[in-house]
PDB file of C-alpha atoms in Angstrom:
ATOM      1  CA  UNK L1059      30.671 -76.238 -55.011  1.00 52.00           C
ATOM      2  CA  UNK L1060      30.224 -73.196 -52.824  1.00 53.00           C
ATOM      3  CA  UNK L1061      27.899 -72.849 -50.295  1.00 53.00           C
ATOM      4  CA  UNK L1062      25.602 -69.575 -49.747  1.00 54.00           C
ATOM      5  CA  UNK L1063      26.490 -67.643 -47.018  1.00 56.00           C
ATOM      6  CA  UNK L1064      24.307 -67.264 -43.629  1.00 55.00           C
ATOM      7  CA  UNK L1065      22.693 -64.504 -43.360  1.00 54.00           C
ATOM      8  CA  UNK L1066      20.566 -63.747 -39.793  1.00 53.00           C
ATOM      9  CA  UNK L1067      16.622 -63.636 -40.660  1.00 53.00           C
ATOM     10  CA  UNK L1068      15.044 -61.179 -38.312  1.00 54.00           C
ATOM     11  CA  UNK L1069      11.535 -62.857 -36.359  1.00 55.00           C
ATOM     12  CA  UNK L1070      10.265 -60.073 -35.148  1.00 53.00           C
ATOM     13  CA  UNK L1071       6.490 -59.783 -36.033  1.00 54.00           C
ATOM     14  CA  UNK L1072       4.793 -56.766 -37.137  1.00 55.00           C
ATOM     15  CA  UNK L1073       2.560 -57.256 -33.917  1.00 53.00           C
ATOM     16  CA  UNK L1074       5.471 -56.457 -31.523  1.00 53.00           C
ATOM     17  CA  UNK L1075       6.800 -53.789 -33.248  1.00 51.00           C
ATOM     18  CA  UNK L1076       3.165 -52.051 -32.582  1.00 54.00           C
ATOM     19  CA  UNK L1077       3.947 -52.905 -28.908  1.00 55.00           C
ATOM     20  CA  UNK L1078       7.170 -51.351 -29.115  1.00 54.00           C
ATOM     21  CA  UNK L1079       5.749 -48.435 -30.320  1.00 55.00           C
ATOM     22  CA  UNK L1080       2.422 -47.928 -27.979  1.00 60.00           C
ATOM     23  CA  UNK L1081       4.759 -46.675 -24.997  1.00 62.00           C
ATOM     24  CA  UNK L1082       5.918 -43.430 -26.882  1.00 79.00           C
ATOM     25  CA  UNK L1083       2.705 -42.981 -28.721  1.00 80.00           C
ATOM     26  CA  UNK L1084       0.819 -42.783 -25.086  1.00 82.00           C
ATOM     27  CA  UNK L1085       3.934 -40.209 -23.933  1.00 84.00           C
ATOM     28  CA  UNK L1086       2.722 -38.254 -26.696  1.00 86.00           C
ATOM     29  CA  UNK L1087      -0.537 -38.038 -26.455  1.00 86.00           C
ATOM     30  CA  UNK L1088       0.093 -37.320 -22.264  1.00 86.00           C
ATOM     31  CA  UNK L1089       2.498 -34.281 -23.286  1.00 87.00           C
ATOM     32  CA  UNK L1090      -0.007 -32.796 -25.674  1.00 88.00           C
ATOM     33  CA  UNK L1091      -2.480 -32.929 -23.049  1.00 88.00           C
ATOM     34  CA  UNK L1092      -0.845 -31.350 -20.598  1.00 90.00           C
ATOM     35  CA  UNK L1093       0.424 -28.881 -23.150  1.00 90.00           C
ATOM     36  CA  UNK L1094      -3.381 -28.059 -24.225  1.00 90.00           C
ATOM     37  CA  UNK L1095      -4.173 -27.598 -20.464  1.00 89.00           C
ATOM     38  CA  UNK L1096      -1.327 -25.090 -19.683  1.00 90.00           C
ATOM     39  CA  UNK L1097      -2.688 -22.939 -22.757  1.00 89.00           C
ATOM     40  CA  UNK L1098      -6.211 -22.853 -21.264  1.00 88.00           C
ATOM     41  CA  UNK L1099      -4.787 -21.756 -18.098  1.00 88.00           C
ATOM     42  CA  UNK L1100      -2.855 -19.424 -19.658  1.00 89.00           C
ATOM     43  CA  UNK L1101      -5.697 -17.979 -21.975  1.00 88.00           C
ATOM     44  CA  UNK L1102      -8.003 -18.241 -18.537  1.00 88.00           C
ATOM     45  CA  UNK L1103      -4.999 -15.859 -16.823  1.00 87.00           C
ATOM     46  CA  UNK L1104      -4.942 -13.632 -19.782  1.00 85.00           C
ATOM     47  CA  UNK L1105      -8.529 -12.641 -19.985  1.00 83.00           C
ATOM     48  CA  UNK L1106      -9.010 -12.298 -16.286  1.00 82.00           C
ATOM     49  CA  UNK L1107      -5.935  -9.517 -16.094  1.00 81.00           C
ATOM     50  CA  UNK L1108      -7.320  -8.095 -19.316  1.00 75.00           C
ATOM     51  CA  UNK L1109     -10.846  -7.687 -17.281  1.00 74.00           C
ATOM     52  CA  UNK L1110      -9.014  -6.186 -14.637  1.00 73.00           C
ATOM     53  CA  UNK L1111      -7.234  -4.042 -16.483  1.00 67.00           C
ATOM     54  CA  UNK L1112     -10.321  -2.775 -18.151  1.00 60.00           C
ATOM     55  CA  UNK L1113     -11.988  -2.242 -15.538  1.00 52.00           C
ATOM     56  CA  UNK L1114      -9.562   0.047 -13.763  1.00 52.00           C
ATOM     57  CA  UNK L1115      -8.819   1.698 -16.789  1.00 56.00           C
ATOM     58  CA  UNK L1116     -12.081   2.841 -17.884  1.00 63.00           C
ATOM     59  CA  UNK L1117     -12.416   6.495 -17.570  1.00 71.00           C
ATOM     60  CA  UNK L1118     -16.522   6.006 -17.608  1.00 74.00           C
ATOM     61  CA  UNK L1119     -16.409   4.065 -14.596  1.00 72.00           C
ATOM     62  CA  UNK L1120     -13.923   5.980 -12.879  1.00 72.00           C
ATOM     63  CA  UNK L1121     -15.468   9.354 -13.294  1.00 77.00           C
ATOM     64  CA  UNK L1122     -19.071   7.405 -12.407  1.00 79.00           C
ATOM     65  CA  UNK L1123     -17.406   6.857  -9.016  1.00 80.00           C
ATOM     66  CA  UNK L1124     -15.514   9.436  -8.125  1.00 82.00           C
ATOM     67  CA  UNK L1125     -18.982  11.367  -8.838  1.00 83.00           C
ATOM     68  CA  UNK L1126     -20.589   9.292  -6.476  1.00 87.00           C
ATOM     69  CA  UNK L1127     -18.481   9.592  -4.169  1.00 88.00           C
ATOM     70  CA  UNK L1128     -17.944  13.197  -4.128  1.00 89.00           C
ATOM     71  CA  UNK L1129     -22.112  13.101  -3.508  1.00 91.00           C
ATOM     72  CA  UNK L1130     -21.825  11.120  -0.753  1.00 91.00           C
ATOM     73  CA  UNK L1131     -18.965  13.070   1.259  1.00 92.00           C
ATOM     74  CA  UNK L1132     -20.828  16.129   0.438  1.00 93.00           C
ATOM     75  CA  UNK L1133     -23.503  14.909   2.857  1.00 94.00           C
ATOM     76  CA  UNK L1134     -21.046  13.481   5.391  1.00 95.00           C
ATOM     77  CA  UNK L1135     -18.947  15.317   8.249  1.00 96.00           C
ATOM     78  CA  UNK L1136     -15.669  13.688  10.235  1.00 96.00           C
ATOM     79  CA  UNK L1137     -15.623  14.100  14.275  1.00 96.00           C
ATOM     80  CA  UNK L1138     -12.859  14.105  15.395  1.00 96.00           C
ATOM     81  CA  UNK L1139     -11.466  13.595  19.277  1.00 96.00           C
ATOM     82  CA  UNK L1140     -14.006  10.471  19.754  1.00 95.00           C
ATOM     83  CA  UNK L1141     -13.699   8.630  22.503  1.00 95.00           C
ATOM     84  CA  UNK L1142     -12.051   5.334  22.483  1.00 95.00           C
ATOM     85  CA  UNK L1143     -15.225   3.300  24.224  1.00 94.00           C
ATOM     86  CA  UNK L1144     -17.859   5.731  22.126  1.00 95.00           C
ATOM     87  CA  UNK L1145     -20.152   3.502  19.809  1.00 94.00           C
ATOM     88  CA  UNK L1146     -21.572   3.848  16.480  1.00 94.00           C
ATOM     89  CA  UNK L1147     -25.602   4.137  18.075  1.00 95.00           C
ATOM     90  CA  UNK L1148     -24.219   6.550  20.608  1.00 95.00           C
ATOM     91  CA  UNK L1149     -22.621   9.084  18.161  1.00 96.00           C
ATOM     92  CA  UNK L1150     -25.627   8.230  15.788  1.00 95.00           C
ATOM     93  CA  UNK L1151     -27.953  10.008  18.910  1.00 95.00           C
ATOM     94  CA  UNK L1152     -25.742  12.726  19.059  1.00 96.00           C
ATOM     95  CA  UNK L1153     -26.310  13.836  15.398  1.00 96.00           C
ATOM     96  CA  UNK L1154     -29.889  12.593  15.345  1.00 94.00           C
ATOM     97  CA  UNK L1155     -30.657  16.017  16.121  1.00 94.00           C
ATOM     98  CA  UNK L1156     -28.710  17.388  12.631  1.00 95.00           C
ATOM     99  CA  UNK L1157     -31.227  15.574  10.562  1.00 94.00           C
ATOM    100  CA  UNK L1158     -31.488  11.809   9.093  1.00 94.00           C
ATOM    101  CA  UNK L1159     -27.916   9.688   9.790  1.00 95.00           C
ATOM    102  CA  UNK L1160     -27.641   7.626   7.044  1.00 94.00           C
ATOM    103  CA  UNK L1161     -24.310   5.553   8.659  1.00 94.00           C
ATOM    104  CA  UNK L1162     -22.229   6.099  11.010  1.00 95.00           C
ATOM    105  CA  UNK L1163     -18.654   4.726  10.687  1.00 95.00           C
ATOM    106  CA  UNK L1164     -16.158   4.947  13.498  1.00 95.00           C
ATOM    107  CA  UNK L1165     -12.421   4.514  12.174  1.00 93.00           C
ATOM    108  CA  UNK L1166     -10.196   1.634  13.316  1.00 93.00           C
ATOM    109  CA  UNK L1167      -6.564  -0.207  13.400  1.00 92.00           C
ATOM    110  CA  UNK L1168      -5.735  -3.303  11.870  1.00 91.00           C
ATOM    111  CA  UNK L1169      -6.029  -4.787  15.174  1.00 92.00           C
ATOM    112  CA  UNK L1170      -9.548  -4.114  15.386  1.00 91.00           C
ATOM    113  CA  UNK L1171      -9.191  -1.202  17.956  1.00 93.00           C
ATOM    114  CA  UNK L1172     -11.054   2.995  17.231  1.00 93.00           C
ATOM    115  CA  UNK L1173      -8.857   5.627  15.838  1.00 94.00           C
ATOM    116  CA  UNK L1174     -10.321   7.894  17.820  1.00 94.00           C
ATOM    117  CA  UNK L1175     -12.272   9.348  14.564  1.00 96.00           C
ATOM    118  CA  UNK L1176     -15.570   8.557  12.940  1.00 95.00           C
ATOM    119  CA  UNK L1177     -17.613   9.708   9.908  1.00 96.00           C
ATOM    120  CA  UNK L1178     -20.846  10.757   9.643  1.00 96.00           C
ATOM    121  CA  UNK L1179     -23.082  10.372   6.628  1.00 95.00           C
ATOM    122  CA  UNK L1180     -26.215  12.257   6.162  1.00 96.00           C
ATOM    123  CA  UNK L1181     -29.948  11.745   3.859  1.00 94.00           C
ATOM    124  CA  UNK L1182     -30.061  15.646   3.780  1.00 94.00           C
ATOM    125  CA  UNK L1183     -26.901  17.742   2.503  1.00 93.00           C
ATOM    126  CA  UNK L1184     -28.381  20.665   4.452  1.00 94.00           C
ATOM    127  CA  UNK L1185     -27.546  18.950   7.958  1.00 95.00           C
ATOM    128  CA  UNK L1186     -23.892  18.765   7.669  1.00 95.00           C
ATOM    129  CA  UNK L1187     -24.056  22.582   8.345  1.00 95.00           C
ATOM    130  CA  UNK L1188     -26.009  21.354  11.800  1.00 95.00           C
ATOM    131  CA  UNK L1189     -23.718  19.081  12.255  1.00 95.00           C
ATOM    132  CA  UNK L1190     -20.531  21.284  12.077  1.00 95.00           C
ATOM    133  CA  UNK L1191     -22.222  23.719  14.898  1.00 95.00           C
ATOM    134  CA  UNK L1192     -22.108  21.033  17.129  1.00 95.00           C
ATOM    135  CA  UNK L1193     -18.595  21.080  16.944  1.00 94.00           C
ATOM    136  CA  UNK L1194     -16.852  21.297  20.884  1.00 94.00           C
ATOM    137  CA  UNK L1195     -19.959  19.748  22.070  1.00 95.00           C
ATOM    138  CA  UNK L1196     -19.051  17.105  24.487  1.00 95.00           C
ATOM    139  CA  UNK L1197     -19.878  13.257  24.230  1.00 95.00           C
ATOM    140  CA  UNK L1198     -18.560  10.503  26.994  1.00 93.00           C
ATOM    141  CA  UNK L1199     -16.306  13.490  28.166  1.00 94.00           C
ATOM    142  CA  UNK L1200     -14.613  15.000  25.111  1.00 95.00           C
ATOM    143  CA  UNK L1201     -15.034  17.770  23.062  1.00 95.00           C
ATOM    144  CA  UNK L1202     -15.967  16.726  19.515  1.00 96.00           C
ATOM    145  CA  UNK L1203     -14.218  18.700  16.178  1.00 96.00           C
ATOM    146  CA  UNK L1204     -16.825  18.249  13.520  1.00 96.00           C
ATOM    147  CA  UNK L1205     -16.048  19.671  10.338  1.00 95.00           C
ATOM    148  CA  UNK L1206     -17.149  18.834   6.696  1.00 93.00           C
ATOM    149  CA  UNK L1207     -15.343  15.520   5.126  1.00 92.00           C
ATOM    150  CA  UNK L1208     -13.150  15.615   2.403  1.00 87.00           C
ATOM    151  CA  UNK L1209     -13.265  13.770  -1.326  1.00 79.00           C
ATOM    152  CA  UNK L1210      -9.987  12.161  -1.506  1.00 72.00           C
ATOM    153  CA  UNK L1211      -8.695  12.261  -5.182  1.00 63.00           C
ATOM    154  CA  UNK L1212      -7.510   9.547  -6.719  1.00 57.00           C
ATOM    155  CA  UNK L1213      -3.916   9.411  -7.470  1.00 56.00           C
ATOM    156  CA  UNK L1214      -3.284  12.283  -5.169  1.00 53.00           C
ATOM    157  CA  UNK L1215      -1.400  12.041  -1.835  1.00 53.00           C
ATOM    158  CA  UNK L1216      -1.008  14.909   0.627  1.00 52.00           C
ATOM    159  CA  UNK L1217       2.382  16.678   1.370  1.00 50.00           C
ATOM    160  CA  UNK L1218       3.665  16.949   4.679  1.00 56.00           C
ATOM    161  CA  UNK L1219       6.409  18.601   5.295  1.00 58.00           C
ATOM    162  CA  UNK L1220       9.091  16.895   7.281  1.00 63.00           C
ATOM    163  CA  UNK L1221      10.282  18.388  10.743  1.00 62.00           C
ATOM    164  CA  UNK L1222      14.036  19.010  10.667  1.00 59.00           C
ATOM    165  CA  UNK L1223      16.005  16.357  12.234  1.00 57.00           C
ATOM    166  CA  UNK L1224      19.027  17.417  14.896  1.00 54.00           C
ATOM    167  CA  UNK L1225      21.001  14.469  13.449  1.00 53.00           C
ATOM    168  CA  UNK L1226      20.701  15.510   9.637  1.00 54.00           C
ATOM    169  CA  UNK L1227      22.085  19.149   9.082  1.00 50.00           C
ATOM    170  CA  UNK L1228      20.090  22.307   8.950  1.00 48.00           C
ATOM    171  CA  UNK L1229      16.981  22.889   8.330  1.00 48.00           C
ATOM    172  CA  UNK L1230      16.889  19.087   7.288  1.00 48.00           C
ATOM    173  CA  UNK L1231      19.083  19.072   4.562  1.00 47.00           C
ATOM    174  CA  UNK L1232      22.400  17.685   4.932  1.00 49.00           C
ATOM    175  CA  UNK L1233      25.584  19.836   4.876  1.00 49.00           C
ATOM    176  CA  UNK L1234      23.755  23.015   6.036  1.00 49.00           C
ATOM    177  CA  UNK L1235      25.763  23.280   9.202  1.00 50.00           C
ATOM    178  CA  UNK L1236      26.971  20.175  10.924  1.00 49.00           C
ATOM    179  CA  UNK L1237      24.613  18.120  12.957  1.00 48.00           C
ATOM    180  CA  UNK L1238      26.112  17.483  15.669  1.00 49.00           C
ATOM    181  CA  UNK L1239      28.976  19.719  17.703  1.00 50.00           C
ATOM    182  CA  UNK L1240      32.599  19.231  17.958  1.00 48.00           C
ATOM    183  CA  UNK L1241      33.607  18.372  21.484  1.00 48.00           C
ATOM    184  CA  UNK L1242      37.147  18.572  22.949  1.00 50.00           C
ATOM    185  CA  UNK L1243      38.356  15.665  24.699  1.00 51.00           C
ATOM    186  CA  UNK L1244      38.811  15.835  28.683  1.00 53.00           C
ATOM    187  CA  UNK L1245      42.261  16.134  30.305  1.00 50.00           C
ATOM    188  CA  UNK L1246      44.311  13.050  30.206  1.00 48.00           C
ATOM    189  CA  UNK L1247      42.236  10.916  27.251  1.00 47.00           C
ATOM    190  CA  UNK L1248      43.030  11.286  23.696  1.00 49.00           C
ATOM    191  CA  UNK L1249      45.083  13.948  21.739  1.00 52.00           C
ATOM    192  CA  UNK L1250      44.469  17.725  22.111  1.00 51.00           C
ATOM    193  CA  UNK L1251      43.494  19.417  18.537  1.00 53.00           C
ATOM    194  CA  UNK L1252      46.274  21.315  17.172  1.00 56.00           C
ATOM    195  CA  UNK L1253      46.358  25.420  15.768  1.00 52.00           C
ATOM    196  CA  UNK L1254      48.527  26.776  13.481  1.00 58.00           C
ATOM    197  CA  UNK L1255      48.967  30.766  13.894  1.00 57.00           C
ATOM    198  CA  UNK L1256      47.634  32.519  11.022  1.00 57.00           C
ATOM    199  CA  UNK L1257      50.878  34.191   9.227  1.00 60.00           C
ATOM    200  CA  UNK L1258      50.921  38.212   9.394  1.00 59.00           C
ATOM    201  CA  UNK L1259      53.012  40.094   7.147  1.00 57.00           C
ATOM    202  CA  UNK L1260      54.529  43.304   7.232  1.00 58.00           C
ATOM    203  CA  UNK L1261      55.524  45.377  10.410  1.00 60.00           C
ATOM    204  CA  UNK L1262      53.652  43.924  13.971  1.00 52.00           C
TER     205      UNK L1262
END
């Protein structure tokens, strides 16, 4: 009489196969986390360089300050020729005399040192006029140059043009004529430059 075959009879419980499983379920649920919290930071980026952009962008806004600032130079004057040691109450009693100083701003270096320039800014529009006739008046020993301040556009630079250089060529543009001379070498060093006589034809 045969005998059934063996055949291997698997234990395993439904209970650890749930515990098998909890390990990638918690992986998952970490990496969608993480995943949700990049997007937010993302979305959180996203609207902040929108609102940025916006804001630069907006023609209202930029025409609302360049208008404001236009008033505000008009009523403003730059000395120039200040002296180093000269301080913002001292150039402030200078002008008093011009009318009503607003602010006085004196000009300085990223190291915290003056320019040697300030600005001026004035209640009344009429006393930048005053202001300007006090031009070559003298404070801590210099002559001041007061003249009326400038709106600087933006998106507009000013041209200066460049000096010509004696080691570029011409006129400083290269290849004009060259920049620097040819010199012969003294007597004993190096090789003398050679001529060739021009050919002449016909009778000498």
């Amino acid at each position: 009489m045969e005998q059934p075959e063996e055949q291997d009879v698997d234990m395993t419980s439904p209970a650890d196969i749930n515990n098998d499983n909890e390990p990638d379920v918690e992986d998952m649920r970490k990496r969608l986390k993480e995943m949700e919290d990049e997007a937010a930071a993302l979305r959180e980026m996203q609207a902040k360089v929108e609102k940025e952009m916006g804001a630069v962008q907006d023609p209202a806004a930029v025409a609302a300050d360049q208008a404001n600032r236009e008033e505000v130079d008009s009523r403003s004057v730059f000395v120039g020729n200040v002296d180093y040691a000269c301080t913002p109450e001292e150039v402030q009693q200078h002008f008093q005399s011009c009318g009503t100083v607003n602010r006085v701003t004196i000009r300085t270096n990223k190291f915290g040192q003056p320019k040697g320039y300030a600005y001026v800014e004035f209640v009344e529009v009429e006393a930048v006029q005053e202001a300007i006739n006090l031009s070559e008046s003298v404070l801590h020993g210099r002559q001041l140059k007061v003249t009326a301040k400038r709106t600087n556009v933006p998106g507009m630079k000013q041209f200066r043009a460049r000096r010509p250089s004696p080691f570029m060529g011409g006129y400083g543009f290269r290849g004009a004529y060259p920049a620097t001379p040819y010199f012969y070498p003294p007597y004993g060093y190096g090789k003398a430059p050679r001529f060739r006589m021009p050919m002449r034809y016909g009778p000498y």
